[in-house]
């Protein structure tokens, strides 16, 4: 595992920072992260858990976070206006971010991948399956939703945690992340404060760009409702959701599974809007089980 960077990626010709785990000859699993979090949001231990089950794992920084391209000269994002319906400050869309992901596959000479998306990353993964069906061999939508604003709604305490003032100094950023994950995390599992602090500190040292996060948020809001389009998917699909997710209510996962024909829906009691270490083996087994089933019916390449 070595962090690398791909250049001239996708239609936008951006830079994407990425890491690979496992045997490059094994089926590729592309991990797509959600708003604000860098590829470090996919813990090394979870990536290793997946790779130990016979897949190669690719994690990467989405545009506007980490060491991938940022867009400092784009319009100033206005999240409040976007929530009110004014999308004029959107610098890009989830379709652009999906195209970035496909562009990374091109750069790595991977013709198709089993795509796993978390939160906003789930929406990007869904968009990849809808707009680039030939490149997605299976879809796992994790703690995500359809874009229908009547489902997957955040609880007041989650909104309160996210509404805290933006921190700028390293120590403040780390402390804010700890407080936020305490609210958004999994009430049924131990809170690993040391791991959260370490990830927050490493993320800050790699890149700290609050406006980039806001640009991602506006892109997510602007994506709209995918429900009807999801009904057209034929890709093998797994939907995983925490029963106690305060950021994206479990109704969002249920609506996703209901929309995608033949989708498998799995919920975990006590799981919130994070990846509890105790569930890594089971979640990895579910994902790689889907990979094996999809590979078994894939056309000869």
GROMACS .gro file of C-alpha atoms in nm:
model
  301
    1UNK     CA    1   0.000   0.000   0.000
    2UNK     CA    2   0.152   0.329  -0.117
    3UNK     CA    3  -0.027   0.658  -0.166
    4UNK     CA    4  -0.003   0.771  -0.527
    5UNK     CA    5  -0.153   1.034  -0.752
    6UNK     CA    6  -0.315   1.009  -1.095
    7UNK     CA    7  -0.305   1.313  -1.324
    8UNK     CA    8  -0.542   1.436  -1.593
    9UNK     CA    9  -0.825   1.223  -1.455
   10UNK     CA   10  -1.168   1.219  -1.619
   11UNK     CA   11  -1.334   1.486  -1.832
   12UNK     CA   12  -1.226   1.754  -1.581
   13UNK     CA   13  -0.859   1.648  -1.609
   14UNK     CA   14  -0.804   1.670  -1.236
   15UNK     CA   15  -0.554   1.510  -0.999
   16UNK     CA   16  -0.673   1.222  -0.781
   17UNK     CA   17  -0.480   1.087  -0.482
   18UNK     CA   18  -0.538   0.715  -0.423
   19UNK     CA   19  -0.410   0.399  -0.255
   20UNK     CA   20  -0.441   0.034  -0.351
   21UNK     CA   21  -0.455  -0.270  -0.122
   22UNK     CA   22  -0.431  -0.637  -0.215
   23UNK     CA   23  -0.346  -0.823  -0.532
   24UNK     CA   24  -0.397  -0.608  -0.845
   25UNK     CA   25  -0.511  -0.920  -1.032
   26UNK     CA   26  -0.808  -0.966  -0.798
   27UNK     CA   27  -1.148  -0.806  -0.870
   28UNK     CA   28  -1.135  -0.432  -0.803
   29UNK     CA   29  -1.341  -0.275  -0.524
   30UNK     CA   30  -1.358   0.104  -0.551
   31UNK     CA   31  -1.436   0.281  -0.222
   32UNK     CA   32  -1.609   0.620  -0.261
   33UNK     CA   33  -1.618   0.839   0.051
   34UNK     CA   34  -1.880   1.092   0.161
   35UNK     CA   35  -1.884   1.465   0.227
   36UNK     CA   36  -1.582   1.616   0.403
   37UNK     CA   37  -1.393   1.292   0.466
   38UNK     CA   38  -1.076   1.202   0.284
   39UNK     CA   39  -0.987   0.849   0.182
   40UNK     CA   40  -0.865   0.806   0.540
   41UNK     CA   41  -1.235   0.773   0.625
   42UNK     CA   42  -1.197   0.419   0.493
   43UNK     CA   43  -0.976   0.282   0.774
   44UNK     CA   44  -0.665   0.088   0.673
   45UNK     CA   45  -0.791  -0.204   0.883
   46UNK     CA   46  -1.121  -0.213   0.696
   47UNK     CA   47  -0.940  -0.201   0.361
   48UNK     CA   48  -0.716  -0.486   0.477
   49UNK     CA   49  -1.024  -0.680   0.588
   50UNK     CA   50  -1.166  -0.652   0.238
   51UNK     CA   51  -0.838  -0.735   0.066
   52UNK     CA   52  -0.794  -1.047   0.281
   53UNK     CA   53  -1.109  -1.180   0.117
   54UNK     CA   54  -0.964  -1.188  -0.233
   55UNK     CA   55  -1.027  -0.842  -0.377
   56UNK     CA   56  -0.805  -0.549  -0.459
   57UNK     CA   57  -0.917  -0.231  -0.283
   58UNK     CA   58  -0.886   0.122  -0.419
   59UNK     CA   59  -0.957   0.418  -0.192
   60UNK     CA   60  -0.914   0.778  -0.303
   61UNK     CA   61  -0.971   1.143  -0.219
   62UNK     CA   62  -1.273   1.293  -0.392
   63UNK     CA   63  -1.224   1.629  -0.556
   64UNK     CA   64  -1.203   1.917  -0.306
   65UNK     CA   65  -1.067   1.707  -0.017
   66UNK     CA   66  -0.729   1.565   0.074
   67UNK     CA   67  -0.459   1.565  -0.191
   68UNK     CA   68  -0.689   1.556  -0.495
   69UNK     CA   69  -0.763   1.872  -0.693
   70UNK     CA   70  -0.933   2.160  -0.513
   71UNK     CA   71  -1.128   2.444  -0.676
   72UNK     CA   72  -1.039   2.762  -0.485
   73UNK     CA   73  -1.139   2.990  -0.773
   74UNK     CA   74  -1.489   2.845  -0.807
   75UNK     CA   75  -1.796   3.042  -0.690
   76UNK     CA   76  -1.829   3.066  -0.312
   77UNK     CA   77  -2.063   2.782  -0.213
   78UNK     CA   78  -2.386   2.882  -0.037
   79UNK     CA   79  -2.524   2.577   0.140
   80UNK     CA   80  -2.819   2.763   0.295
   81UNK     CA   81  -2.928   2.897  -0.043
   82UNK     CA   82  -2.891   2.551  -0.197
   83UNK     CA   83  -3.115   2.401   0.072
   84UNK     CA   84  -3.370   2.670  -0.012
   85UNK     CA   85  -3.361   2.575  -0.380
   86UNK     CA   86  -3.107   2.824  -0.518
   87UNK     CA   87  -2.837   2.608  -0.677
   88UNK     CA   88  -2.652   2.889  -0.851
   89UNK     CA   89  -2.342   2.844  -0.632
   90UNK     CA   90  -2.290   2.481  -0.740
   91UNK     CA   91  -1.943   2.446  -0.890
   92UNK     CA   92  -1.997   2.088  -1.006
   93UNK     CA   93  -2.240   1.799  -0.971
   94UNK     CA   94  -2.236   1.443  -0.845
   95UNK     CA   95  -2.225   1.344  -1.213
   96UNK     CA   96  -1.888   1.521  -1.233
   97UNK     CA   97  -1.770   1.334  -0.923
   98UNK     CA   98  -1.893   1.006  -1.070
   99UNK     CA   99  -1.697   1.085  -1.387
  100UNK     CA  100  -1.389   1.151  -1.170
  101UNK     CA  101  -1.427   0.801  -1.024
  102UNK     CA  102  -1.458   0.642  -1.367
  103UNK     CA  103  -1.159   0.849  -1.480
  104UNK     CA  104  -0.955   0.705  -1.195
  105UNK     CA  105  -1.046   0.354  -1.313
  106UNK     CA  106  -0.924   0.457  -1.659
  107UNK     CA  107  -0.597   0.586  -1.515
  108UNK     CA  108  -0.545   0.259  -1.328
  109UNK     CA  109  -0.637   0.050  -1.633
  110UNK     CA  110  -0.933  -0.105  -1.450
  111UNK     CA  111  -1.214  -0.173  -1.694
  112UNK     CA  112  -1.480  -0.234  -1.429
  113UNK     CA  113  -1.509  -0.222  -1.052
  114UNK     CA  114  -1.735  -0.323  -0.768
  115UNK     CA  115  -1.827   0.019  -0.635
  116UNK     CA  116  -1.889   0.081  -0.266
  117UNK     CA  117  -2.009   0.428  -0.166
  118UNK     CA  118  -2.065   0.567   0.183
  119UNK     CA  119  -2.312   0.853   0.253
  120UNK     CA  120  -2.259   1.106  -0.029
  121UNK     CA  121  -2.025   0.846  -0.173
  122UNK     CA  122  -2.328   0.617  -0.196
  123UNK     CA  123  -2.502   0.879  -0.408
  124UNK     CA  124  -2.191   0.906  -0.626
  125UNK     CA  125  -2.176   0.526  -0.657
  126UNK     CA  126  -2.544   0.517  -0.756
  127UNK     CA  127  -2.475   0.787  -1.015
  128UNK     CA  128  -2.184   0.585  -1.153
  129UNK     CA  129  -2.412   0.283  -1.194
  130UNK     CA  130  -2.676   0.497  -1.367
  131UNK     CA  131  -2.446   0.697  -1.596
  132UNK     CA  132  -2.157   0.453  -1.652
  133UNK     CA  133  -2.325   0.111  -1.627
  134UNK     CA  134  -2.053  -0.068  -1.819
  135UNK     CA  135  -1.796   0.021  -1.555
  136UNK     CA  136  -1.987  -0.087  -1.242
  137UNK     CA  137  -1.994  -0.465  -1.181
  138UNK     CA  138  -2.176  -0.439  -0.851
  139UNK     CA  139  -2.305  -0.158  -0.631
  140UNK     CA  140  -2.294  -0.132  -0.254
  141UNK     CA  141  -2.476   0.172  -0.115
  142UNK     CA  142  -2.373   0.223   0.246
  143UNK     CA  143  -2.557   0.458   0.487
  144UNK     CA  144  -2.688   0.655   0.188
  145UNK     CA  145  -3.021   0.748   0.030
  146UNK     CA  146  -3.198   0.813  -0.300
  147UNK     CA  147  -3.197   1.191  -0.297
  148UNK     CA  148  -3.568   1.197  -0.212
  149UNK     CA  149  -3.582   1.454   0.069
  150UNK     CA  150  -3.872   1.275   0.238
  151UNK     CA  151  -3.646   0.982   0.337
  152UNK     CA  152  -3.306   0.956   0.500
  153UNK     CA  153  -3.362   1.276   0.692
  154UNK     CA  154  -3.109   1.375   0.961
  155UNK     CA  155  -3.213   1.398   1.323
  156UNK     CA  156  -3.200   1.740   1.499
  157UNK     CA  157  -2.896   1.642   1.703
  158UNK     CA  158  -2.705   1.559   1.385
  159UNK     CA  159  -2.791   1.893   1.230
  160UNK     CA  160  -2.688   2.063   1.554
  161UNK     CA  161  -2.347   1.895   1.547
  162UNK     CA  162  -2.289   1.996   1.187
  163UNK     CA  163  -2.401   2.355   1.252
  164UNK     CA  164  -2.115   2.419   1.495
  165UNK     CA  165  -1.877   2.700   1.390
  166UNK     CA  166  -1.612   2.602   1.138
  167UNK     CA  167  -1.279   2.535   1.309
  168UNK     CA  168  -0.949   2.643   1.154
  169UNK     CA  169  -0.668   2.564   1.398
  170UNK     CA  170  -0.546   2.203   1.402
  171UNK     CA  171  -0.641   2.131   1.764
  172UNK     CA  172  -0.986   2.288   1.719
  173UNK     CA  173  -1.048   2.084   1.405
  174UNK     CA  174  -0.958   1.761   1.584
  175UNK     CA  175  -1.178   1.843   1.884
  176UNK     CA  176  -1.471   1.934   1.659
  177UNK     CA  177  -1.438   1.604   1.476
  178UNK     CA  178  -1.439   1.412   1.803
  179UNK     CA  179  -1.757   1.591   1.915
  180UNK     CA  180  -1.923   1.536   1.578
  181UNK     CA  181  -1.847   1.164   1.561
  182UNK     CA  182  -1.974   1.120   1.917
  183UNK     CA  183  -2.310   1.245   1.791
  184UNK     CA  184  -2.315   1.080   1.448
  185UNK     CA  185  -2.145   0.754   1.540
  186UNK     CA  186  -2.278   0.416   1.648
  187UNK     CA  187  -2.447   0.413   1.991
  188UNK     CA  188  -2.439   0.034   2.008
  189UNK     CA  189  -2.061   0.007   1.976
  190UNK     CA  190  -1.759   0.147   2.164
  191UNK     CA  191  -1.647   0.495   2.063
  192UNK     CA  192  -1.284   0.475   1.945
  193UNK     CA  193  -1.177   0.828   2.034
  194UNK     CA  194  -0.809   0.760   1.969
  195UNK     CA  195  -0.882   0.646   1.614
  196UNK     CA  196  -1.104   0.948   1.547
  197UNK     CA  197  -0.837   1.186   1.678
  198UNK     CA  198  -0.568   1.021   1.472
  199UNK     CA  199  -0.772   1.033   1.152
  200UNK     CA  200  -0.872   1.396   1.210
  201UNK     CA  201  -0.512   1.501   1.275
  202UNK     CA  202  -0.378   1.315   0.971
  203UNK     CA  203  -0.655   1.460   0.754
  204UNK     CA  204  -0.576   1.814   0.871
  205UNK     CA  205  -0.209   1.764   0.796
  206UNK     CA  206  -0.288   1.643   0.445
  207UNK     CA  207  -0.534   1.924   0.364
  208UNK     CA  208  -0.787   2.144   0.541
  209UNK     CA  209  -1.035   2.316   0.306
  210UNK     CA  210  -1.376   2.404   0.459
  211UNK     CA  211  -1.491   2.571   0.137
  212UNK     CA  212  -1.411   2.253  -0.054
  213UNK     CA  213  -1.636   2.062   0.184
  214UNK     CA  214  -1.911   2.318   0.128
  215UNK     CA  215  -1.874   2.279  -0.248
  216UNK     CA  216  -1.925   1.904  -0.206
  217UNK     CA  217  -2.233   1.970   0.007
  218UNK     CA  218  -2.389   2.195  -0.257
  219UNK     CA  219  -2.318   1.934  -0.525
  220UNK     CA  220  -2.494   1.673  -0.313
  221UNK     CA  221  -2.797   1.897  -0.257
  222UNK     CA  222  -2.814   1.977  -0.629
  223UNK     CA  223  -2.820   1.608  -0.725
  224UNK     CA  224  -3.195   1.574  -0.679
  225UNK     CA  225  -3.405   1.260  -0.646
  226UNK     CA  226  -3.267   0.948  -0.819
  227UNK     CA  227  -3.555   0.716  -0.723
  228UNK     CA  228  -3.711   0.668  -1.067
  229UNK     CA  229  -3.375   0.624  -1.237
  230UNK     CA  230  -3.269   0.371  -0.974
  231UNK     CA  231  -3.564   0.155  -1.080
  232UNK     CA  232  -3.385   0.100  -1.412
  233UNK     CA  233  -3.068  -0.050  -1.262
  234UNK     CA  234  -2.982  -0.411  -1.338
  235UNK     CA  235  -2.646  -0.425  -1.156
  236UNK     CA  236  -2.622  -0.657  -0.851
  237UNK     CA  237  -2.685  -0.427  -0.555
  238UNK     CA  238  -2.638  -0.439  -0.180
  239UNK     CA  239  -2.772  -0.170   0.054
  240UNK     CA  240  -2.629  -0.151   0.408
  241UNK     CA  241  -2.759   0.087   0.673
  242UNK     CA  242  -2.737   0.142   1.046
  243UNK     CA  243  -3.068   0.116   1.229
  244UNK     CA  244  -2.954   0.402   1.455
  245UNK     CA  245  -2.807   0.638   1.194
  246UNK     CA  246  -2.879   0.999   1.307
  247UNK     CA  247  -2.734   1.159   0.994
  248UNK     CA  248  -2.920   0.957   0.731
  249UNK     CA  249  -3.225   0.784   0.873
  250UNK     CA  250  -3.257   0.416   0.787
  251UNK     CA  251  -3.558   0.504   0.569
  252UNK     CA  252  -3.305   0.632   0.313
  253UNK     CA  253  -3.142   0.292   0.285
  254UNK     CA  254  -3.477   0.116   0.275
  255UNK     CA  255  -3.595   0.348  -0.006
  256UNK     CA  256  -3.276   0.277  -0.201
  257UNK     CA  257  -3.324  -0.099  -0.171
  258UNK     CA  258  -3.692  -0.067  -0.264
  259UNK     CA  259  -3.602   0.132  -0.576
  260UNK     CA  260  -3.328  -0.095  -0.715
  261UNK     CA  261  -3.472  -0.419  -0.854
  262UNK     CA  262  -3.345  -0.722  -0.665
  263UNK     CA  263  -3.135  -0.522  -0.417
  264UNK     CA  264  -3.039  -0.690  -0.089
  265UNK     CA  265  -3.104  -0.476   0.221
  266UNK     CA  266  -2.908  -0.531   0.543
  267UNK     CA  267  -2.943  -0.330   0.862
  268UNK     CA  268  -2.730  -0.337   1.176
  269UNK     CA  269  -2.876  -0.254   1.515
  270UNK     CA  270  -2.668  -0.002   1.707
  271UNK     CA  271  -2.487   0.123   1.396
  272UNK     CA  272  -2.490   0.496   1.325
  273UNK     CA  273  -2.321   0.702   1.055
  274UNK     CA  274  -1.979   0.542   1.080
  275UNK     CA  275  -1.801   0.209   1.043
  276UNK     CA  276  -1.768   0.046   1.387
  277UNK     CA  277  -1.459  -0.171   1.406
  278UNK     CA  278  -1.661  -0.466   1.541
  279UNK     CA  279  -1.865  -0.475   1.219
  280UNK     CA  280  -1.572  -0.464   0.975
  281UNK     CA  281  -1.558  -0.843   0.925
  282UNK     CA  282  -1.932  -0.876   0.865
  283UNK     CA  283  -1.956  -0.575   0.635
  284UNK     CA  284  -1.648  -0.693   0.443
  285UNK     CA  285  -1.803  -1.039   0.407
  286UNK     CA  286  -2.126  -0.891   0.273
  287UNK     CA  287  -1.942  -0.679   0.017
  288UNK     CA  288  -1.710  -0.955  -0.101
  289UNK     CA  289  -2.000  -1.201  -0.113
  290UNK     CA  290  -2.170  -0.964  -0.357
  291UNK     CA  291  -1.845  -0.937  -0.553
  292UNK     CA  292  -1.821  -1.315  -0.588
  293UNK     CA  293  -2.182  -1.346  -0.701
  294UNK     CA  294  -2.143  -1.065  -0.954
  295UNK     CA  295  -1.816  -1.205  -1.087
  296UNK     CA  296  -1.975  -1.547  -1.129
  297UNK     CA  297  -2.233  -1.411  -1.373
  298UNK     CA  298  -2.012  -1.148  -1.541
  299UNK     CA  299  -1.944  -1.195  -1.913
  300UNK     CA  300  -1.600  -1.329  -2.007
  301UNK     CA  301  -1.359  -1.038  -2.054
   0.00000   0.00000   0.00000
